[in-house]
Amino acid sequence: MVFATVFAPFHKKAFIITRGRSALAALLTTISVLIVVIAPLAFLSVQIFQEATQLYLSLLNNGGATDFSRGVGDTMQSLTKFSPVPIEFSVDVNQYLKLGLSWLLQHLGPLFANVAKAMVGVFIFLVALYYLFKDGHKLKEVVVALSPLQDIHDETIFNKLALAINSVLKGSLAVGLVQGILTAVGFAIFGVPNAALWGSVAAIAALIPGIGTALVLLPAILYLYFSGETFFSAGLLLWGVTAVGLVDNFLGPKLVERGTQLHPFLILLSILGGIGFFGPLGFLLGPLVLSLLFALLEIYFAIKKEHEGR
């Protein structure tokens, strides 16, 4: 449903190009989703899983220390020297890395352990998406007919959900994804290990208001600097300011459609809550549930105001 809503404009163009042949238009749109979304996400997920596994095994086999985690710890210790008051840095970077990687492997591991099941799931998803493109309008009519709400309220829910899906996916999540990819590219160029893994972390961090990808970029820049890689450190800083930082200012306003806008902090909370409840799919389902809540609240207050005016 989410992907059917996001790719609805493309399906409309395909419908026009195919001269009203709904089956062919739905097939072309579904293939486009497979090529543009599913295939890159599958490749990225495999890369992240491999890097997370390697890093986790490295933490276990090297007594809980890797070059990166050791560098982060040394960097934080070095920063305390610039403080006017004595500060003792005692955060166990390795322990936090272990906890985070353990959670990631716990959720992604079963998916890759049963490749056949995952492929069947993707196939079912694509078939369902095809029929949503082809007969989605008929399904909508059935849902409206069965709903106990008035038709006008049903339309309000559908419209609000569509606006929210487009705003969230084409806005905050799309910008975060682009920033995460650019962060991973920068890490790969300037020699930061496990670039894909930290790029995925940066994509989540991009949703944090006022901090964003700096939460991941700044420690990496300092790590390179205190490791003696001054040139790479300066290069990553320049990359972060230009390629990553400017995305939010120039790409964001173009991607976000006018309509229902959710606060970035609420989006972040809905994603974290969604991942905790639904697993990896919560990255999409969390904001969708939040959007549905706001749509229902709007209908509730509209009905309440209508009754009070009588």
PDB file of C-alpha atoms in Angstrom:
ATOM      1  CA  MET A   1       0.000   0.000   0.000  1.00  0.00           C
ATOM      2  CA  VAL A   2       2.832   2.386   0.880  1.00  0.00           C
ATOM      3  CA  PHE A   3       4.708   1.707  -2.349  1.00  0.00           C
ATOM      4  CA  ALA A   4       1.492   1.785  -4.367  1.00  0.00           C
ATOM      5  CA  THR A   5       0.824   5.286  -3.031  1.00  0.00           C
ATOM      6  CA  VAL A   6       4.364   6.536  -3.620  1.00  0.00           C
ATOM      7  CA  PHE A   7       4.537   5.187  -7.177  1.00  0.00           C
ATOM      8  CA  ALA A   8       0.967   6.184  -8.073  1.00  0.00           C
ATOM      9  CA  PRO A   9       2.126   9.173 -10.208  1.00  0.00           C
ATOM     10  CA  PHE A  10       4.455   6.897 -12.176  1.00  0.00           C
ATOM     11  CA  HIS A  11       1.627   4.389 -12.651  1.00  0.00           C
ATOM     12  CA  LYS A  12      -0.621   7.127 -14.012  1.00  0.00           C
ATOM     13  CA  LYS A  13       2.042   8.068 -16.580  1.00  0.00           C
ATOM     14  CA  ALA A  14       2.512   4.402 -17.489  1.00  0.00           C
ATOM     15  CA  PHE A  15      -1.267   4.088 -17.892  1.00  0.00           C
ATOM     16  CA  ILE A  16      -1.243   6.988 -20.357  1.00  0.00           C
ATOM     17  CA  ILE A  17       1.787   5.648 -22.256  1.00  0.00           C
ATOM     18  CA  THR A  18       0.208   2.195 -22.593  1.00  0.00           C
ATOM     19  CA  ARG A  19      -3.014   3.823 -23.854  1.00  0.00           C
ATOM     20  CA  GLY A  20      -5.217   2.646 -21.020  1.00  0.00           C
ATOM     21  CA  ARG A  21      -4.008  -0.940 -20.763  1.00  0.00           C
ATOM     22  CA  SER A  22      -4.164  -1.283 -16.993  1.00  0.00           C
ATOM     23  CA  ALA A  23      -2.473  -4.699 -16.788  1.00  0.00           C
ATOM     24  CA  LEU A  24       0.557  -3.586 -18.804  1.00  0.00           C
ATOM     25  CA  ALA A  25       0.825  -0.304 -16.892  1.00  0.00           C
ATOM     26  CA  ALA A  26       0.698  -2.162 -13.573  1.00  0.00           C
ATOM     27  CA  LEU A  27       3.358  -4.630 -14.768  1.00  0.00           C
ATOM     28  CA  LEU A  28       5.721  -1.850 -15.907  1.00  0.00           C
ATOM     29  CA  THR A  29       5.308   0.016 -12.617  1.00  0.00           C
ATOM     30  CA  THR A  30       5.910  -3.130 -10.554  1.00  0.00           C
ATOM     31  CA  ILE A  31       9.084  -3.915 -12.514  1.00  0.00           C
ATOM     32  CA  SER A  32      10.231  -0.331 -11.915  1.00  0.00           C
ATOM     33  CA  VAL A  33       9.738  -0.754  -8.157  1.00  0.00           C
ATOM     34  CA  LEU A  34      11.763  -3.976  -8.294  1.00  0.00           C
ATOM     35  CA  ILE A  35      14.651  -2.297 -10.124  1.00  0.00           C
ATOM     36  CA  VAL A  36      14.638   1.073  -8.361  1.00  0.00           C
ATOM     37  CA  VAL A  37      13.800   0.036  -4.782  1.00  0.00           C
ATOM     38  CA  ILE A  38      13.880  -3.700  -4.021  1.00  0.00           C
ATOM     39  CA  ALA A  39      17.151  -4.630  -5.754  1.00  0.00           C
ATOM     40  CA  PRO A  40      19.236  -1.748  -4.287  1.00  0.00           C
ATOM     41  CA  LEU A  41      17.759  -2.325  -0.813  1.00  0.00           C
ATOM     42  CA  ALA A  42      18.574  -6.035  -1.002  1.00  0.00           C
ATOM     43  CA  PHE A  43      22.168  -5.325  -2.035  1.00  0.00           C
ATOM     44  CA  LEU A  44      22.560  -2.686   0.676  1.00  0.00           C
ATOM     45  CA  SER A  45      21.077  -4.982   3.328  1.00  0.00           C
ATOM     46  CA  VAL A  46      23.515  -7.761   2.422  1.00  0.00           C
ATOM     47  CA  GLN A  47      26.437  -5.324   2.578  1.00  0.00           C
ATOM     48  CA  ILE A  48      25.354  -3.949   5.965  1.00  0.00           C
ATOM     49  CA  PHE A  49      24.826  -7.457   7.337  1.00  0.00           C
ATOM     50  CA  GLN A  50      28.275  -8.584   6.190  1.00  0.00           C
ATOM     51  CA  GLU A  51      30.005  -5.525   7.656  1.00  0.00           C
ATOM     52  CA  ALA A  52      28.080  -5.826  10.927  1.00  0.00           C
ATOM     53  CA  THR A  53      29.014  -9.513  11.181  1.00  0.00           C
ATOM     54  CA  GLN A  54      32.687  -8.815  10.497  1.00  0.00           C
ATOM     55  CA  LEU A  55      32.784  -5.977  13.016  1.00  0.00           C
ATOM     56  CA  TYR A  56      30.998  -8.034  15.666  1.00  0.00           C
ATOM     57  CA  LEU A  57      33.372 -10.990  15.197  1.00  0.00           C
ATOM     58  CA  SER A  58      36.323  -8.607  15.306  1.00  0.00           C
ATOM     59  CA  LEU A  59      35.104  -7.233  18.626  1.00  0.00           C
ATOM     60  CA  LEU A  60      34.833 -10.760  20.028  1.00  0.00           C
ATOM     61  CA  ASN A  61      38.107 -12.123  18.656  1.00  0.00           C
ATOM     62  CA  ASN A  62      40.253  -9.090  19.475  1.00  0.00           C
ATOM     63  CA  GLY A  63      39.292  -8.884  23.110  1.00  0.00           C
ATOM     64  CA  GLY A  64      36.602  -6.326  22.470  1.00  0.00           C
ATOM     65  CA  ALA A  65      38.674  -3.867  20.466  1.00  0.00           C
ATOM     66  CA  THR A  66      38.927  -2.840  16.828  1.00  0.00           C
ATOM     67  CA  ASP A  67      40.907  -0.108  15.154  1.00  0.00           C
ATOM     68  CA  PHE A  68      37.801   2.007  14.719  1.00  0.00           C
ATOM     69  CA  SER A  69      36.415   1.640  18.241  1.00  0.00           C
ATOM     70  CA  ARG A  70      39.891   2.103  19.703  1.00  0.00           C
ATOM     71  CA  GLY A  71      40.323   5.208  17.566  1.00  0.00           C
ATOM     72  CA  VAL A  72      37.006   6.632  18.754  1.00  0.00           C
ATOM     73  CA  GLY A  73      37.984   6.040  22.374  1.00  0.00           C
ATOM     74  CA  ASP A  74      41.413   7.636  21.882  1.00  0.00           C
ATOM     75  CA  THR A  75      39.771  10.564  20.088  1.00  0.00           C
ATOM     76  CA  MET A  76      37.391  11.229  22.977  1.00  0.00           C
ATOM     77  CA  GLN A  77      40.286  10.998  25.425  1.00  0.00           C
ATOM     78  CA  SER A  78      42.244  13.509  23.341  1.00  0.00           C
ATOM     79  CA  LEU A  79      39.323  15.935  23.291  1.00  0.00           C
ATOM     80  CA  THR A  80      39.231  16.013  27.090  1.00  0.00           C
ATOM     81  CA  LYS A  81      42.654  17.703  27.058  1.00  0.00           C
ATOM     82  CA  PHE A  82      41.089  20.829  25.560  1.00  0.00           C
ATOM     83  CA  SER A  83      38.569  21.162  28.390  1.00  0.00           C
ATOM     84  CA  PRO A  84      39.269  23.938  30.964  1.00  0.00           C
ATOM     85  CA  VAL A  85      38.214  21.550  33.730  1.00  0.00           C
ATOM     86  CA  PRO A  86      39.404  17.954  34.226  1.00  0.00           C
ATOM     87  CA  ILE A  87      37.078  15.429  32.561  1.00  0.00           C
ATOM     88  CA  GLU A  88      37.376  11.689  32.856  1.00  0.00           C
ATOM     89  CA  PHE A  89      36.063   9.831  29.814  1.00  0.00           C
ATOM     90  CA  SER A  90      34.900   6.388  30.833  1.00  0.00           C
ATOM     91  CA  VAL A  91      32.368   5.402  28.153  1.00  0.00           C
ATOM     92  CA  ASP A  92      32.898   1.844  26.919  1.00  0.00           C
ATOM     93  CA  VAL A  93      32.672   2.308  23.156  1.00  0.00           C
ATOM     94  CA  ASN A  94      33.107  -1.405  22.499  1.00  0.00           C
ATOM     95  CA  GLN A  95      30.192  -2.326  24.748  1.00  0.00           C
ATOM     96  CA  TYR A  96      27.830   0.032  22.914  1.00  0.00           C
ATOM     97  CA  LEU A  97      29.070  -1.293  19.575  1.00  0.00           C
ATOM     98  CA  LYS A  98      28.445  -4.864  20.709  1.00  0.00           C
ATOM     99  CA  LEU A  99      24.911  -4.053  21.843  1.00  0.00           C
ATOM    100  CA  GLY A 100      24.049  -2.249  18.609  1.00  0.00           C
ATOM    101  CA  LEU A 101      25.566  -4.903  16.362  1.00  0.00           C
ATOM    102  CA  SER A 102      23.939  -7.693  18.367  1.00  0.00           C
ATOM    103  CA  TRP A 103      20.513  -6.081  17.836  1.00  0.00           C
ATOM    104  CA  LEU A 104      21.182  -5.631  14.115  1.00  0.00           C
ATOM    105  CA  LEU A 105      22.327  -9.227  13.620  1.00  0.00           C
ATOM    106  CA  GLN A 106      19.402 -10.517  15.676  1.00  0.00           C
ATOM    107  CA  HIS A 107      16.893  -8.837  13.354  1.00  0.00           C
ATOM    108  CA  LEU A 108      18.665  -9.309  10.016  1.00  0.00           C
ATOM    109  CA  GLY A 109      20.123 -12.751  10.711  1.00  0.00           C
ATOM    110  CA  PRO A 110      16.882 -14.774  10.363  1.00  0.00           C
ATOM    111  CA  LEU A 111      16.145 -12.982   7.093  1.00  0.00           C
ATOM    112  CA  PHE A 112      19.411 -14.058   5.469  1.00  0.00           C
ATOM    113  CA  ALA A 113      19.353 -17.475   7.137  1.00  0.00           C
ATOM    114  CA  ASN A 114      16.265 -18.378   5.111  1.00  0.00           C
ATOM    115  CA  VAL A 115      16.867 -16.961   1.650  1.00  0.00           C
ATOM    116  CA  ALA A 116      14.085 -19.038   0.075  1.00  0.00           C
ATOM    117  CA  LYS A 117      11.520 -17.639   2.515  1.00  0.00           C
ATOM    118  CA  ALA A 118      12.733 -14.102   1.837  1.00  0.00           C
ATOM    119  CA  MET A 119      12.433 -14.619  -1.929  1.00  0.00           C
ATOM    120  CA  VAL A 120       8.888 -15.955  -1.526  1.00  0.00           C
ATOM    121  CA  GLY A 121       8.051 -12.905   0.580  1.00  0.00           C
ATOM    122  CA  VAL A 122       9.411 -10.562  -2.099  1.00  0.00           C
ATOM    123  CA  PHE A 123       7.450 -12.442  -4.778  1.00  0.00           C
ATOM    124  CA  ILE A 124       4.201 -12.148  -2.798  1.00  0.00           C
ATOM    125  CA  PHE A 125       4.912  -8.451  -2.232  1.00  0.00           C
ATOM    126  CA  LEU A 126       5.407  -7.824  -5.960  1.00  0.00           C
ATOM    127  CA  VAL A 127       2.244  -9.748  -6.894  1.00  0.00           C
ATOM    128  CA  ALA A 128       0.228  -7.802  -4.310  1.00  0.00           C
ATOM    129  CA  LEU A 129       1.743  -4.547  -5.570  1.00  0.00           C
ATOM    130  CA  TYR A 130       0.821  -5.441  -9.156  1.00  0.00           C
ATOM    131  CA  TYR A 131      -2.836  -5.981  -8.248  1.00  0.00           C
ATOM    132  CA  LEU A 132      -2.911  -2.817  -6.141  1.00  0.00           C
ATOM    133  CA  PHE A 133      -1.782  -0.866  -9.199  1.00  0.00           C
ATOM    134  CA  LYS A 134      -4.226  -2.707 -11.445  1.00  0.00           C
ATOM    135  CA  ASP A 135      -7.329  -2.913  -9.209  1.00  0.00           C
ATOM    136  CA  GLY A 136      -6.536  -0.596  -6.305  1.00  0.00           C
ATOM    137  CA  HIS A 137      -9.434   1.727  -7.102  1.00  0.00           C
ATOM    138  CA  LYS A 138     -11.870  -1.207  -6.846  1.00  0.00           C
ATOM    139  CA  LEU A 139     -10.432  -2.229  -3.474  1.00  0.00           C
ATOM    140  CA  LYS A 140     -10.837   1.336  -2.252  1.00  0.00           C
ATOM    141  CA  GLU A 141     -14.508   1.340  -3.262  1.00  0.00           C
ATOM    142  CA  VAL A 142     -15.093  -1.911  -1.340  1.00  0.00           C
ATOM    143  CA  VAL A 143     -13.375  -0.566   1.793  1.00  0.00           C
ATOM    144  CA  VAL A 144     -15.422   2.646   1.669  1.00  0.00           C
ATOM    145  CA  ALA A 145     -18.637   0.642   1.235  1.00  0.00           C
ATOM    146  CA  LEU A 146     -17.853  -1.628   4.208  1.00  0.00           C
ATOM    147  CA  SER A 147     -16.647   1.147   6.509  1.00  0.00           C
ATOM    148  CA  PRO A 148     -19.080   2.257   9.243  1.00  0.00           C
ATOM    149  CA  LEU A 149     -17.858   5.837   8.836  1.00  0.00           C
ATOM    150  CA  GLN A 150     -19.416   8.328   6.474  1.00  0.00           C
ATOM    151  CA  ASP A 151     -17.922   8.316   2.983  1.00  0.00           C
ATOM    152  CA  ILE A 152     -16.557  11.820   3.468  1.00  0.00           C
ATOM    153  CA  HIS A 153     -14.602  10.668   6.527  1.00  0.00           C
ATOM    154  CA  ASP A 154     -13.301   7.627   4.666  1.00  0.00           C
ATOM    155  CA  GLU A 155     -12.051   9.910   1.914  1.00  0.00           C
ATOM    156  CA  THR A 156     -10.420  12.115   4.539  1.00  0.00           C
ATOM    157  CA  ILE A 157      -8.522   9.127   5.932  1.00  0.00           C
ATOM    158  CA  PHE A 158      -7.366   8.023   2.476  1.00  0.00           C
ATOM    159  CA  ASN A 159      -6.296  11.543   1.511  1.00  0.00           C
ATOM    160  CA  LYS A 160      -4.464  12.177   4.780  1.00  0.00           C
ATOM    161  CA  LEU A 161      -2.646   8.856   4.581  1.00  0.00           C
ATOM    162  CA  ALA A 162      -1.628   9.506   0.978  1.00  0.00           C
ATOM    163  CA  LEU A 163      -0.347  12.992   1.846  1.00  0.00           C
ATOM    164  CA  ALA A 164       1.467  11.707   4.906  1.00  0.00           C
ATOM    165  CA  ILE A 165       3.073   8.803   3.034  1.00  0.00           C
ATOM    166  CA  ASN A 166       4.319  11.123   0.309  1.00  0.00           C
ATOM    167  CA  SER A 167       5.511  13.718   2.810  1.00  0.00           C
ATOM    168  CA  VAL A 168       7.347  11.214   5.000  1.00  0.00           C
ATOM    169  CA  LEU A 169       8.819   8.952   2.312  1.00  0.00           C
ATOM    170  CA  LYS A 170       9.572  11.624  -0.275  1.00  0.00           C
ATOM    171  CA  GLY A 171      10.590  14.099   2.404  1.00  0.00           C
ATOM    172  CA  SER A 172      12.343  13.153   5.606  1.00  0.00           C
ATOM    173  CA  LEU A 173      13.059   9.491   4.808  1.00  0.00           C
ATOM    174  CA  ALA A 174      14.248  10.201   1.262  1.00  0.00           C
ATOM    175  CA  VAL A 175      16.548  12.988   2.438  1.00  0.00           C
ATOM    176  CA  GLY A 176      17.842  10.782   5.243  1.00  0.00           C
ATOM    177  CA  LEU A 177      18.476   7.939   2.790  1.00  0.00           C
ATOM    178  CA  VAL A 178      20.369  10.213   0.394  1.00  0.00           C
ATOM    179  CA  GLN A 179      22.428  11.649   3.252  1.00  0.00           C
ATOM    180  CA  GLY A 180      23.176   8.138   4.506  1.00  0.00           C
ATOM    181  CA  ILE A 181      24.339   7.029   1.054  1.00  0.00           C
ATOM    182  CA  LEU A 182      26.532  10.124   0.658  1.00  0.00           C
ATOM    183  CA  THR A 183      27.974   9.556   4.132  1.00  0.00           C
ATOM    184  CA  ALA A 184      28.827   5.958   3.216  1.00  0.00           C
ATOM    185  CA  VAL A 185      30.447   7.127  -0.028  1.00  0.00           C
ATOM    186  CA  GLY A 186      32.500   9.702   1.888  1.00  0.00           C
ATOM    187  CA  PHE A 187      33.594   7.105   4.423  1.00  0.00           C
ATOM    188  CA  ALA A 188      34.648   4.740   1.625  1.00  0.00           C
ATOM    189  CA  ILE A 189      36.603   7.483  -0.157  1.00  0.00           C
ATOM    190  CA  PHE A 190      38.447   8.734   2.915  1.00  0.00           C
ATOM    191  CA  GLY A 191      39.220   5.386   4.488  1.00  0.00           C
ATOM    192  CA  VAL A 192      36.710   5.017   7.334  1.00  0.00           C
ATOM    193  CA  PRO A 193      36.057   1.278   7.868  1.00  0.00           C
ATOM    194  CA  ASN A 194      32.602  -0.321   7.551  1.00  0.00           C
ATOM    195  CA  ALA A 195      31.290   2.489   5.359  1.00  0.00           C
ATOM    196  CA  ALA A 196      27.918   0.890   4.510  1.00  0.00           C
ATOM    197  CA  LEU A 197      27.170   0.106   8.154  1.00  0.00           C
ATOM    198  CA  TRP A 198      27.909   3.639   9.355  1.00  0.00           C
ATOM    199  CA  GLY A 199      26.070   5.073   6.362  1.00  0.00           C
ATOM    200  CA  SER A 200      22.920   3.264   7.515  1.00  0.00           C
ATOM    201  CA  VAL A 201      23.422   4.721  11.000  1.00  0.00           C
ATOM    202  CA  ALA A 202      23.811   8.176   9.423  1.00  0.00           C
ATOM    203  CA  ALA A 203      20.509   7.716   7.552  1.00  0.00           C
ATOM    204  CA  ILE A 204      18.731   7.233  10.896  1.00  0.00           C
ATOM    205  CA  ALA A 205      20.690  10.054  12.542  1.00  0.00           C
ATOM    206  CA  ALA A 206      19.634  12.406   9.721  1.00  0.00           C
ATOM    207  CA  LEU A 207      16.124  12.392  11.230  1.00  0.00           C
ATOM    208  CA  ILE A 208      17.327  13.886  14.529  1.00  0.00           C
ATOM    209  CA  PRO A 209      16.521  17.636  14.464  1.00  0.00           C
ATOM    210  CA  GLY A 210      19.504  19.955  14.866  1.00  0.00           C
ATOM    211  CA  ILE A 211      22.070  17.134  14.879  1.00  0.00           C
ATOM    212  CA  GLY A 212      21.527  14.937  11.855  1.00  0.00           C
ATOM    213  CA  THR A 213      24.428  13.174  10.185  1.00  0.00           C
ATOM    214  CA  ALA A 214      26.911  15.181  12.271  1.00  0.00           C
ATOM    215  CA  LEU A 215      26.315  12.549  14.957  1.00  0.00           C
ATOM    216  CA  VAL A 216      28.170  10.076  12.721  1.00  0.00           C
ATOM    217  CA  LEU A 217      30.367  12.374  10.626  1.00  0.00           C
ATOM    218  CA  LEU A 218      31.989  14.322  13.466  1.00  0.00           C
ATOM    219  CA  PRO A 219      33.396  11.277  15.336  1.00  0.00           C
ATOM    220  CA  ALA A 220      34.717   9.900  12.028  1.00  0.00           C
ATOM    221  CA  ILE A 221      36.391  13.216  11.168  1.00  0.00           C
ATOM    222  CA  LEU A 222      37.996  13.407  14.613  1.00  0.00           C
ATOM    223  CA  TYR A 223      39.008   9.746  14.369  1.00  0.00           C
ATOM    224  CA  LEU A 224      40.872  10.416  11.111  1.00  0.00           C
ATOM    225  CA  TYR A 225      42.475  13.583  12.499  1.00  0.00           C
ATOM    226  CA  PHE A 226      43.801  12.009  15.696  1.00  0.00           C
ATOM    227  CA  SER A 227      44.918   8.964  13.703  1.00  0.00           C
ATOM    228  CA  GLY A 228      47.297  11.227  11.776  1.00  0.00           C
ATOM    229  CA  GLU A 229      45.200  11.289   8.585  1.00  0.00           C
ATOM    230  CA  THR A 230      44.902  15.089   8.478  1.00  0.00           C
ATOM    231  CA  PHE A 231      44.297  15.257   4.725  1.00  0.00           C
ATOM    232  CA  PHE A 232      41.543  12.618   4.838  1.00  0.00           C
ATOM    233  CA  SER A 233      40.032  14.312   7.889  1.00  0.00           C
ATOM    234  CA  ALA A 234      39.845  17.664   6.081  1.00  0.00           C
ATOM    235  CA  GLY A 235      38.474  15.946   2.986  1.00  0.00           C
ATOM    236  CA  LEU A 236      35.715  14.212   4.941  1.00  0.00           C
ATOM    237  CA  LEU A 237      34.856  17.503   6.667  1.00  0.00           C
ATOM    238  CA  LEU A 238      34.544  19.238   3.290  1.00  0.00           C
ATOM    239  CA  TRP A 239      32.495  16.318   1.959  1.00  0.00           C
ATOM    240  CA  GLY A 240      30.183  16.451   4.962  1.00  0.00           C
ATOM    241  CA  VAL A 241      29.566  20.195   4.640  1.00  0.00           C
ATOM    242  CA  THR A 242      28.992  20.190   0.877  1.00  0.00           C
ATOM    243  CA  ALA A 243      27.716  16.843  -0.392  1.00  0.00           C
ATOM    244  CA  VAL A 244      25.881  15.771   2.773  1.00  0.00           C
ATOM    245  CA  GLY A 245      24.971  19.016   4.522  1.00  0.00           C
ATOM    246  CA  LEU A 246      23.532  20.823   1.512  1.00  0.00           C
ATOM    247  CA  VAL A 247      21.175  17.943   0.652  1.00  0.00           C
ATOM    248  CA  ASP A 248      18.821  18.943   3.460  1.00  0.00           C
ATOM    249  CA  ASN A 249      18.660  22.542   2.210  1.00  0.00           C
ATOM    250  CA  PHE A 250      18.321  21.977  -1.528  1.00  0.00           C
ATOM    251  CA  LEU A 251      16.942  18.480  -2.048  1.00  0.00           C
ATOM    252  CA  GLY A 252      14.613  18.432   0.964  1.00  0.00           C
ATOM    253  CA  PRO A 253      12.243  21.242  -0.103  1.00  0.00           C
ATOM    254  CA  LYS A 254      11.939  19.712  -3.587  1.00  0.00           C
ATOM    255  CA  LEU A 255      11.117  16.236  -2.302  1.00  0.00           C
ATOM    256  CA  VAL A 256       8.612  17.226   0.363  1.00  0.00           C
ATOM    257  CA  GLU A 257       5.187  17.719  -1.120  1.00  0.00           C
ATOM    258  CA  ARG A 258       2.792  20.310   0.191  1.00  0.00           C
ATOM    259  CA  GLY A 259       0.237  18.894   2.564  1.00  0.00           C
ATOM    260  CA  THR A 260       0.447  17.012   5.818  1.00  0.00           C
ATOM    261  CA  GLN A 261       3.857  17.605   7.387  1.00  0.00           C
ATOM    262  CA  LEU A 262       5.030  15.598  10.381  1.00  0.00           C
ATOM    263  CA  HIS A 263       7.640  17.053  12.689  1.00  0.00           C
ATOM    264  CA  PRO A 264      11.062  15.379  12.182  1.00  0.00           C
ATOM    265  CA  PHE A 265      11.223  14.472  15.874  1.00  0.00           C
ATOM    266  CA  LEU A 266       7.840  12.714  15.677  1.00  0.00           C
ATOM    267  CA  ILE A 267       9.030  10.865  12.577  1.00  0.00           C
ATOM    268  CA  LEU A 268      12.140   9.746  14.450  1.00  0.00           C
ATOM    269  CA  LEU A 269      10.089   8.503  17.412  1.00  0.00           C
ATOM    270  CA  SER A 270       7.653   6.694  15.121  1.00  0.00           C
ATOM    271  CA  ILE A 271      10.538   4.982  13.297  1.00  0.00           C
ATOM    272  CA  LEU A 272      12.228   3.869  16.518  1.00  0.00           C
ATOM    273  CA  GLY A 273       8.922   2.661  17.957  1.00  0.00           C
ATOM    274  CA  GLY A 274       8.002   0.982  14.682  1.00  0.00           C
ATOM    275  CA  ILE A 275      11.330  -0.862  14.475  1.00  0.00           C
ATOM    276  CA  GLY A 276      10.958  -1.984  18.083  1.00  0.00           C
ATOM    277  CA  PHE A 277       7.435  -3.316  17.452  1.00  0.00           C
ATOM    278  CA  PHE A 278       7.458  -4.450  13.808  1.00  0.00           C
ATOM    279  CA  GLY A 279      11.169  -5.105  13.289  1.00  0.00           C
ATOM    280  CA  PRO A 280      12.943  -3.683  10.184  1.00  0.00           C
ATOM    281  CA  LEU A 281       9.578  -3.016   8.479  1.00  0.00           C
ATOM    282  CA  GLY A 282       8.849  -0.528  11.266  1.00  0.00           C
ATOM    283  CA  PHE A 283      11.033   1.929   9.380  1.00  0.00           C
ATOM    284  CA  LEU A 284       8.028   2.374   7.075  1.00  0.00           C
ATOM    285  CA  LEU A 285       5.124   1.197   9.223  1.00  0.00           C
ATOM    286  CA  GLY A 286       5.951   3.439  12.199  1.00  0.00           C
ATOM    287  CA  PRO A 287       5.390   6.752  10.366  1.00  0.00           C
ATOM    288  CA  LEU A 288       2.351   5.253   8.622  1.00  0.00           C
ATOM    289  CA  VAL A 289       0.684   4.362  11.932  1.00  0.00           C
ATOM    290  CA  LEU A 290       1.478   7.835  13.256  1.00  0.00           C
ATOM    291  CA  SER A 291      -0.084   9.402  10.158  1.00  0.00           C
ATOM    292  CA  LEU A 292      -3.213   7.273  10.612  1.00  0.00           C
ATOM    293  CA  LEU A 293      -3.448   8.424  14.225  1.00  0.00           C
ATOM    294  CA  PHE A 294      -3.360  12.087  13.221  1.00  0.00           C
ATOM    295  CA  ALA A 295      -5.935  11.488  10.483  1.00  0.00           C
ATOM    296  CA  LEU A 296      -8.322   9.817  12.948  1.00  0.00           C
ATOM    297  CA  LEU A 297      -7.784  12.601  15.491  1.00  0.00           C
ATOM    298  CA  GLU A 298      -8.618  15.190  12.850  1.00  0.00           C
ATOM    299  CA  ILE A 299     -11.839  13.350  11.981  1.00  0.00           C
ATOM    300  CA  TYR A 300     -12.705  13.025  15.673  1.00  0.00           C
ATOM    301  CA  PHE A 301     -12.336  16.746  16.334  1.00  0.00           C
ATOM    302  CA  ALA A 302     -14.253  17.574  13.145  1.00  0.00           C
ATOM    303  CA  ILE A 303     -17.181  15.378  14.241  1.00  0.00           C
ATOM    304  CA  LYS A 304     -17.013  16.784  17.766  1.00  0.00           C
ATOM    305  CA  LYS A 305     -17.077  20.352  16.459  1.00  0.00           C
ATOM    306  CA  GLU A 306     -20.006  19.465  14.202  1.00  0.00           C
ATOM    307  CA  HIS A 307     -22.037  18.093  17.140  1.00  0.00           C
ATOM    308  CA  GLU A 308     -21.195  21.080  19.343  1.00  0.00           C
ATOM    309  CA  GLY A 309     -22.454  23.445  16.645  1.00  0.00           C
ATOM    310  CA  ARG A 310     -25.909  21.847  16.627  1.00  0.00           C
TER     311      ARG A 310
END
